[in-house]
CSV table of C-alpha atoms and ligand atoms in Angstrom, one decimal:
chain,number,residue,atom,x,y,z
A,1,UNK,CA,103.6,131.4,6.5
A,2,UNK,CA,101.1,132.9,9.1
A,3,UNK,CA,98.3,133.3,6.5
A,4,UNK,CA,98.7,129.7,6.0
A,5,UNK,CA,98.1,129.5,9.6
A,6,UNK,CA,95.0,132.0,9.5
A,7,UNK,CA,93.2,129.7,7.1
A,8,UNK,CA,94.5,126.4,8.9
A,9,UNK,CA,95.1,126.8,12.1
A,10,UNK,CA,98.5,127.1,13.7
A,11,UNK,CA,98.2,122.9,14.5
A,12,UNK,CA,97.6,122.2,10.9
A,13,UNK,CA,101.4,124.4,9.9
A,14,UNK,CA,104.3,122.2,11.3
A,15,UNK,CA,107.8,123.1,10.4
A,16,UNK,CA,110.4,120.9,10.3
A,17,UNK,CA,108.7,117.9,10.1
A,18,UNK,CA,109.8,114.7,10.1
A,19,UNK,CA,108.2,112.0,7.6
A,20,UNK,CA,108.4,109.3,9.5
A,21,UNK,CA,105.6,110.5,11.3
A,22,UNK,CA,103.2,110.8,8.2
A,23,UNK,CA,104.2,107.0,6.4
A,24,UNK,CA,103.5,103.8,7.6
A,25,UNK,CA,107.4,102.8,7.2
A,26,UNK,CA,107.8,105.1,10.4
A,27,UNK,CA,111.0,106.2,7.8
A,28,UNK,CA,111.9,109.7,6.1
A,29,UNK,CA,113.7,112.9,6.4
A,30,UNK,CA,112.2,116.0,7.5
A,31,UNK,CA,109.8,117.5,5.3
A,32,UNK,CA,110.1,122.0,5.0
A,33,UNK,CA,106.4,122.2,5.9
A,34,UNK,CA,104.2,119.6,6.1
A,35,UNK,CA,100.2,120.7,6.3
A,36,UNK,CA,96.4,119.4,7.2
A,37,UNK,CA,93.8,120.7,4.9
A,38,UNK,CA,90.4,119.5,6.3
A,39,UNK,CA,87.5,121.1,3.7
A,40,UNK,CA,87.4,121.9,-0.2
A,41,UNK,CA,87.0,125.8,0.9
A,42,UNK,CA,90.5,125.6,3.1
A,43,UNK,CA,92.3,123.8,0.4
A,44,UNK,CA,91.2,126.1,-2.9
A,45,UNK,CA,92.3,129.5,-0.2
A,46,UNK,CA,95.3,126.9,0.1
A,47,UNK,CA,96.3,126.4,-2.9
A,48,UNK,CA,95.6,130.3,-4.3
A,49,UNK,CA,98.4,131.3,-1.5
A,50,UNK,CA,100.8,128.6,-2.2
A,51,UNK,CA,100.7,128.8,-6.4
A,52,UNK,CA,104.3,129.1,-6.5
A,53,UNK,CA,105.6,126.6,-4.0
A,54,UNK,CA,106.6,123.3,-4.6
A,55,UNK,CA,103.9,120.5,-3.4
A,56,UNK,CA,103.9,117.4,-2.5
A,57,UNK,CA,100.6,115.9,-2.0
A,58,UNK,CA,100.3,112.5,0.6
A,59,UNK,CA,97.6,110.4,1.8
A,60,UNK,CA,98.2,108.1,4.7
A,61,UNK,CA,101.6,107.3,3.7
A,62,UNK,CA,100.8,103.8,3.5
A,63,UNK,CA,102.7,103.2,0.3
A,64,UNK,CA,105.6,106.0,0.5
A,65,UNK,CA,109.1,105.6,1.3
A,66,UNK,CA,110.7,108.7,2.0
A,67,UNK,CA,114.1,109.7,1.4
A,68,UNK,CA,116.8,110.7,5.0
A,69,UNK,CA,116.9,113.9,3.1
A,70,UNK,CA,113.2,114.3,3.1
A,71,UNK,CA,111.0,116.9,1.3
A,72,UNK,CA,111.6,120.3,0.3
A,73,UNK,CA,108.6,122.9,-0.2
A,74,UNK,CA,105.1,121.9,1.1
A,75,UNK,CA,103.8,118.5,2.0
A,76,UNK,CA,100.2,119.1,1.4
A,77,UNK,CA,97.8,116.1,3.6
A,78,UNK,CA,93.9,116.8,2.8
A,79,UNK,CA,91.4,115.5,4.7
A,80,UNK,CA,88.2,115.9,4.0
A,81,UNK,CA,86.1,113.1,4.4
A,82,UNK,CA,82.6,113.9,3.5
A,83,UNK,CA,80.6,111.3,2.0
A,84,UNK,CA,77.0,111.4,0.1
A,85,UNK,CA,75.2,108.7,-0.6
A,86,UNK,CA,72.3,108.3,-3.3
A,87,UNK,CA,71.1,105.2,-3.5
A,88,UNK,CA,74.1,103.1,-4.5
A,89,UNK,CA,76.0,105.9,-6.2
A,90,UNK,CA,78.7,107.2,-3.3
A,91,UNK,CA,80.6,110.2,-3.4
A,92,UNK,CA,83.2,110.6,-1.1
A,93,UNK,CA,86.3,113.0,-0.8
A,94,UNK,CA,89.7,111.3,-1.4
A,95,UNK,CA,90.3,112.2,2.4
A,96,UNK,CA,88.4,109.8,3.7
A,97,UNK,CA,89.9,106.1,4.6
A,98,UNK,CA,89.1,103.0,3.2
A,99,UNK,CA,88.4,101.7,6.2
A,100,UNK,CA,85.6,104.3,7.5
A,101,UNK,CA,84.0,104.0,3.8
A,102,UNK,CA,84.1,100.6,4.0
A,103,UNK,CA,82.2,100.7,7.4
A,104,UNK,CA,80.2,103.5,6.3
A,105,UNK,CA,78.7,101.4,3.4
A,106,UNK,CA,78.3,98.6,5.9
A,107,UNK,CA,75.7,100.6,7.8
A,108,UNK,CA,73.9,101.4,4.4
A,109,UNK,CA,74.3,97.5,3.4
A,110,UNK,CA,76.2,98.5,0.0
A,111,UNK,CA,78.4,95.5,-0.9
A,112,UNK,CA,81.5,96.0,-3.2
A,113,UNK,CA,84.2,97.8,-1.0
A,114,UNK,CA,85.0,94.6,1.2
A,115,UNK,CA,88.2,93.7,-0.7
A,116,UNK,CA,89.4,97.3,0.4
A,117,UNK,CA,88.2,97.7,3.6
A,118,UNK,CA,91.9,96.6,5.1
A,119,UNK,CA,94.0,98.6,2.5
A,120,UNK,CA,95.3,101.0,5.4
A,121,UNK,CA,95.3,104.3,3.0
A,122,UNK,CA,92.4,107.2,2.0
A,123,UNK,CA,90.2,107.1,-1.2
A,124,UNK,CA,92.6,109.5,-3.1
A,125,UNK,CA,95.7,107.0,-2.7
A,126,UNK,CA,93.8,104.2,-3.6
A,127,UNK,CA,92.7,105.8,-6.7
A,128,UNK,CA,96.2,107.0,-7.7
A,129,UNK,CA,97.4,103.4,-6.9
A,130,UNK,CA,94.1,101.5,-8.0
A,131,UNK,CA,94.5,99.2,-5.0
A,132,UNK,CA,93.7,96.3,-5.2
A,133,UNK,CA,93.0,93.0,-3.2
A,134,UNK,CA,91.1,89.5,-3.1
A,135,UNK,CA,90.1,89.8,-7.1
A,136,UNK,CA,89.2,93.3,-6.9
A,137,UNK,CA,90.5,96.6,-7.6
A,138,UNK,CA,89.5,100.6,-7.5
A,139,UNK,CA,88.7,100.4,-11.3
A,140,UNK,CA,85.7,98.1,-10.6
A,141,UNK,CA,84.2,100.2,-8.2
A,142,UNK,CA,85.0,103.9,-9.4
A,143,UNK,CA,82.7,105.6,-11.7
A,144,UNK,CA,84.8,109.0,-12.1
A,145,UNK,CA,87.5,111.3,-10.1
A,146,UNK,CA,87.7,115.2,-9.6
A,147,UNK,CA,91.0,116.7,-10.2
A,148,UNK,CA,92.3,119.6,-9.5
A,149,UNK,CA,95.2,120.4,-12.0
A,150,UNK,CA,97.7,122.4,-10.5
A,151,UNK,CA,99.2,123.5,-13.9
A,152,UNK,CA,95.9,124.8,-15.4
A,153,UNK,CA,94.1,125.5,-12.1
A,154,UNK,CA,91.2,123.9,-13.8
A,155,UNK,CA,89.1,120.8,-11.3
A,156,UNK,CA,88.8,117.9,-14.3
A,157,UNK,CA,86.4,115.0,-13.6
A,158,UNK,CA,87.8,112.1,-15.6
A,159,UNK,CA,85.7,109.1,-15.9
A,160,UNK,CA,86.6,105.2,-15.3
A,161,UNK,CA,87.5,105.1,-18.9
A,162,UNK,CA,89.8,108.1,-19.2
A,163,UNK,CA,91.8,106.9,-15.8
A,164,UNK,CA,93.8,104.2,-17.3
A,165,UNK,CA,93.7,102.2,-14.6
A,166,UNK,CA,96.2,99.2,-14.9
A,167,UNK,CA,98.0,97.2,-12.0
A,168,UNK,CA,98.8,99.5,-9.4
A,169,UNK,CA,99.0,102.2,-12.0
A,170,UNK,CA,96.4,105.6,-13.3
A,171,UNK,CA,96.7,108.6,-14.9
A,172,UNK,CA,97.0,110.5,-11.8
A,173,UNK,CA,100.5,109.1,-11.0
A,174,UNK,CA,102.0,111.4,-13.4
A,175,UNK,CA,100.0,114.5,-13.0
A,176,UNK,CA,100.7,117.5,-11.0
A,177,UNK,CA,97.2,117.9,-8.7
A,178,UNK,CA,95.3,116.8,-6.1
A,179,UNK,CA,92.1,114.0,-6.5
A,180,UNK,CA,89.1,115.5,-4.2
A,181,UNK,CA,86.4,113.0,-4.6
A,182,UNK,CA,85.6,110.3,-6.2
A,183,UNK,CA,82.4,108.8,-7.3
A,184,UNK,CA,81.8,105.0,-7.1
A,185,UNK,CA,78.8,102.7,-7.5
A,186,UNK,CA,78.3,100.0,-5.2
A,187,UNK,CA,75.1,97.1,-4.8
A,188,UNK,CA,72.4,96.8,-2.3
A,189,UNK,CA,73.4,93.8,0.1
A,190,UNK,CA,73.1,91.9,3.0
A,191,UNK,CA,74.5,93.3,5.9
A,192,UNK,CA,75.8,90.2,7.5
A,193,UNK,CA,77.2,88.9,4.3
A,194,UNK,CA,79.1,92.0,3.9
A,195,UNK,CA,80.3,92.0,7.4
A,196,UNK,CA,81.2,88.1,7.2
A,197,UNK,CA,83.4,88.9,4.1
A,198,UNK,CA,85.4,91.9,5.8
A,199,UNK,CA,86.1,89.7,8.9
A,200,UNK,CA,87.3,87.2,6.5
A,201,UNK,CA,89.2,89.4,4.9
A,202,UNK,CA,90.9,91.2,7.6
A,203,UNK,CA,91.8,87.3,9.2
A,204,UNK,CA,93.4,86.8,6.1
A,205,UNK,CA,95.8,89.8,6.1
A,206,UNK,CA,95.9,88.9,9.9
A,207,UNK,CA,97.5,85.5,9.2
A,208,UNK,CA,99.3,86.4,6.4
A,209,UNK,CA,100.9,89.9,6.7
A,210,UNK,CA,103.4,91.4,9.9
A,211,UNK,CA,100.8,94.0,10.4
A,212,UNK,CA,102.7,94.2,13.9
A,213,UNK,CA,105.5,95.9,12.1
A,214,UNK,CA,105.8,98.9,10.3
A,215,UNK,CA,106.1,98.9,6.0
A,216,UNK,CA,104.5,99.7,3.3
A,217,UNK,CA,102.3,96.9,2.2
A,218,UNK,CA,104.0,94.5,-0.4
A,219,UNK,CA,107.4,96.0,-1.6
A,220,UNK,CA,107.3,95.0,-5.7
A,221,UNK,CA,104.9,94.4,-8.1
A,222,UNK,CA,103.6,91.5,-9.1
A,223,UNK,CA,105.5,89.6,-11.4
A,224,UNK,CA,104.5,89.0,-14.9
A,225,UNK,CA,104.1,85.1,-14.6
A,226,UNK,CA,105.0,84.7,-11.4
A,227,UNK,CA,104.5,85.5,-8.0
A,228,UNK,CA,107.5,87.7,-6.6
A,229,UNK,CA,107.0,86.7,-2.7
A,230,UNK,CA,107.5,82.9,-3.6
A,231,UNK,CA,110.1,83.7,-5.4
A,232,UNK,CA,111.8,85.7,-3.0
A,233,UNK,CA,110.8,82.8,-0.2
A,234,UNK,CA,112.4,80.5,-3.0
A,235,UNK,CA,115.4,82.4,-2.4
A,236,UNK,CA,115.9,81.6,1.3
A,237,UNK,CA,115.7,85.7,1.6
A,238,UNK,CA,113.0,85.9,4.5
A,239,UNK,CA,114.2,87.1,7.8
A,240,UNK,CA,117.8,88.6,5.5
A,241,UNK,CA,118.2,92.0,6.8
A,242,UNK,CA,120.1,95.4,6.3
A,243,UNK,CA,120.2,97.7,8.7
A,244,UNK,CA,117.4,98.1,10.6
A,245,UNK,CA,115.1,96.9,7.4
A,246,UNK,CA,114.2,92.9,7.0
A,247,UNK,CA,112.8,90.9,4.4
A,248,UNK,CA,109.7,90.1,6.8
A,249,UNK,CA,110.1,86.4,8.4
A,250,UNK,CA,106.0,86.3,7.9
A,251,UNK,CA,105.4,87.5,3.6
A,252,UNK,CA,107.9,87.4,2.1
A,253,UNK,CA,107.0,90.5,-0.2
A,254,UNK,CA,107.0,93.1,2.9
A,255,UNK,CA,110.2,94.5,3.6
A,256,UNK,CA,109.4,96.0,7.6
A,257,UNK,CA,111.5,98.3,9.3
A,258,UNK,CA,112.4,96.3,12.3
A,259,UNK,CA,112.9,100.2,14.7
A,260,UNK,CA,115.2,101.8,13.3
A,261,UNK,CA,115.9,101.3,9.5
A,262,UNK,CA,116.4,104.8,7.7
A,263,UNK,CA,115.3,105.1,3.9
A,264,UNK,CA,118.9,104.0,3.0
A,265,UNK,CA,118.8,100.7,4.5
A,266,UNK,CA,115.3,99.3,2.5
A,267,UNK,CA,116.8,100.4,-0.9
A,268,UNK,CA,119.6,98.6,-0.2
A,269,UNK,CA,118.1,96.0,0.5
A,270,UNK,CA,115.3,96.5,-2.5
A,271,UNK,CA,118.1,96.5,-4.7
A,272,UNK,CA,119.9,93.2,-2.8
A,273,UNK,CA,116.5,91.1,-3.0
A,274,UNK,CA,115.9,92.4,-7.0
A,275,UNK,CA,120.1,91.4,-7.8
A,276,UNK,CA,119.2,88.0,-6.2
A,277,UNK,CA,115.7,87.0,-7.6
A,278,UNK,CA,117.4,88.0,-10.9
A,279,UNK,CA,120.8,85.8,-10.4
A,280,UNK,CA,119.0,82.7,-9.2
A,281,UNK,CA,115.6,83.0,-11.2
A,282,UNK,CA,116.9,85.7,-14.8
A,283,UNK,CA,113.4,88.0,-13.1
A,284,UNK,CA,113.5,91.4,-13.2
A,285,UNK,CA,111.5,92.8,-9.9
A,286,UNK,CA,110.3,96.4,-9.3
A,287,UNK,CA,109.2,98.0,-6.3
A,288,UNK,CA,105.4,98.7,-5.7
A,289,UNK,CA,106.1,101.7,-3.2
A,290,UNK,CA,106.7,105.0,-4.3
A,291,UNK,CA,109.8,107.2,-3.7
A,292,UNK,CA,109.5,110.5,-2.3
A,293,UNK,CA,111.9,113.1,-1.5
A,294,UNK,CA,115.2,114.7,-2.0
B,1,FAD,C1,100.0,96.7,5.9
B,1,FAD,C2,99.7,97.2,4.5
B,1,FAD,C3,98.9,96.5,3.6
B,1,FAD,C4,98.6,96.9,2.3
B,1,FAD,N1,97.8,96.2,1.5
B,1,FAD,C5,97.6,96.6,0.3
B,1,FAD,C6,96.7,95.9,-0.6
B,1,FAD,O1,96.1,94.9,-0.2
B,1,FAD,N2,96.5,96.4,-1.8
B,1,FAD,C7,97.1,97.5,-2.3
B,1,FAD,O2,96.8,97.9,-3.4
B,1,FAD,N3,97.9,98.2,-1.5
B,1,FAD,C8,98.1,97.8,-0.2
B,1,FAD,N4,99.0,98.6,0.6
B,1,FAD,C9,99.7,99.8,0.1
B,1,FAD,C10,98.9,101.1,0.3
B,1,FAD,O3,98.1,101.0,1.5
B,1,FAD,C11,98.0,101.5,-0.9
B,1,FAD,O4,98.8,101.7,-2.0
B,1,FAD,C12,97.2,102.7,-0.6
B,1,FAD,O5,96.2,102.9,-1.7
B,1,FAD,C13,98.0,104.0,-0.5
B,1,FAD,O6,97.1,105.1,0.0
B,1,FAD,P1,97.6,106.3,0.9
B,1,FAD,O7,96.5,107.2,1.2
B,1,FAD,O8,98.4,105.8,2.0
B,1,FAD,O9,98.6,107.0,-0.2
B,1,FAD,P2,100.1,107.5,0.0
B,1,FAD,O10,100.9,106.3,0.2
B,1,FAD,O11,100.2,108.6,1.0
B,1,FAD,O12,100.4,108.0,-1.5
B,1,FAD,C14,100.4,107.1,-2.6
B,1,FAD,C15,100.4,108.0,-3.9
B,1,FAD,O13,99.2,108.6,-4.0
B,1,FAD,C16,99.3,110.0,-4.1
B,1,FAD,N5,98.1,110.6,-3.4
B,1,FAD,C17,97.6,110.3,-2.2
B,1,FAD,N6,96.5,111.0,-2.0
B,1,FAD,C18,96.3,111.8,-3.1
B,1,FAD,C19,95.3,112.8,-3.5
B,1,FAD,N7,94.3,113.1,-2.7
B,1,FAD,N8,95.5,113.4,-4.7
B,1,FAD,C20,96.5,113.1,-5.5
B,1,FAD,N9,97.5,112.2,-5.2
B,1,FAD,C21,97.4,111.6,-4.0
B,1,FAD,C22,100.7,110.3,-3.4
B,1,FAD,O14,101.2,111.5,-3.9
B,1,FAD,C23,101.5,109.1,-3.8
B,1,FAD,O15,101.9,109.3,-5.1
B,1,FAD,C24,99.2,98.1,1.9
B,1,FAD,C25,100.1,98.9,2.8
B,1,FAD,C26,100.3,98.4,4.1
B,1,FAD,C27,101.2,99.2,5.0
């Protein structure tokens, strides 16, 4: 692997390393190689070296749960954040954070990313996941995605339309690629207004979520009908634990890894909470975090 270093840099190459650096969980098994790609140019070299290896794209980890076994092959984190800005039409690449394009389009008073400025992931994550929070998700902001398909080596720019967007759901869950921009439009605002509304917002999660402690956001899905934290409060399950993993004592929809939980310990207890929410309420629950790994 020391052209992968050539075009990377030997700090961008790490062997042998463990996941639990890379996801918000602070959980996961050691991944074969796990690399940085910083700019379109590095990634298409990239990519034309590694054609035959298994890869694994990730973002910020913000909504993985790796597996103790971890990840064969290549995990493949890009980068780029470049960001160009006409008007109110915004293009940015999926490296960037939600956070810096949410303070990015405070500077340029462009109203419409508030709701995501404290989803703690990058553009292309979001997109895959359309995100969502406070009424508002990526598929009322994003005008169209480039892809680059791994299986036809073609870059595809899909529009709104063509992403199926649904909850926490796109096209691009099931494709084998990488997103490398997406291109949104946003309003002129005020920039007070918009900066009010992101405090608010980021006081909210503040009250409301164990941002203290490591997870992955809110564990299952909403329910259909029903809203599955209550239900799992309902349930007497906050503050139950397994292992190092809890049922967080603050939301009742985060499971947090109190220090040392392994991936083994939150699906057990995924799959306790879903057996009980079913036995006392007939619901059938199903995890909002993805599962990565061997
Ligand atoms: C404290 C906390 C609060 C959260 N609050 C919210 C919230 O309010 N709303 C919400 O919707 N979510 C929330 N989340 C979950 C999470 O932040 C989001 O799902 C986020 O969009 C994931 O982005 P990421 O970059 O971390 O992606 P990752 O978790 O790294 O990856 C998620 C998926 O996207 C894929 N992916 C990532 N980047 C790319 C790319 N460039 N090209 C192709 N595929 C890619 C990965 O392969 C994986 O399938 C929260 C999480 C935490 C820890």
């Amino acid at each position: 692997m020391k052209e992968l270093e050539s075009i990377l840099g030997s700090e961008n190459v790490k062997y042998n390393e463990p996941m639990s650096k890379h996801t918000t969980f602070k959980v996961g098994g050691i991944a074969d190689i796990f690399i940085t790609v910083d700019s379109k140019e590095k990634l298409l070299k990239t990519l034309e070296m590694l054609k035959n290896e298994k890869i694994t794209i990730v973002g910020n980890g913000s909504n993985l749960l790796v597996t103790d076994k971890g990840i064969r092959g290549i995990v493949l984190k890009y980068t780029a954040n470049t960001c160009e800005i006409n008007d109110t039409i915004v293009k940015v690449d999926s490296g960037m954070t939600n956070a810096r394009l949410a303070n990015t389009l405070l500077n340029k008073k462009l109203t419409g990313y508030e709701f995501a400025a404290g989803i703690p992931g990058t553009i292309g994550g979001a997109i895959v996941m359309n995100a969502g929070a406070y009424g508002r998700e990526m598929k009322d902001v994003v005008l169209e995605t480039e892809f680059l398909d791994f299986e036809t080596n073609e870059i595809k720019v899909f529009k709104n339309e063509e992403s199926n967007f649904e909850y926490r759901k796109s096209i691009f869950e099931n494709k084998k690629g990488i997103i490398l921009s997406a291109t949104f439009k946003f309003e002129h605002g005020n920039k007070n207004e918009i900066d009010e509304k992101m405090k608010e917002y980021a006081q909210k999660r503040k009250d409301s979520q164990p941002l203290d402690m490591p997870s992955a956001g809110s564990t299952f899905k909403r329910g259909n009908g029903f809203i599955t934290a209550k239900l799992i409060d309902e349930a007497g399950l906050k503050g139950y634990s397994i292992g190092g993993a809890e049922v967080s004592t603050k939301h009742a929809g985060f499971i947090v890894n109190k220090g040392n939980a392994t991936e083994k310990d939150i699906i057990d207890l995924i799959k306790y909470v879903q057996k009980e929410i079913y036995q006392k309420f007939g619901e059938r629950i199903e995890p909002e975090i993805k599962i990565i790994g061997e």
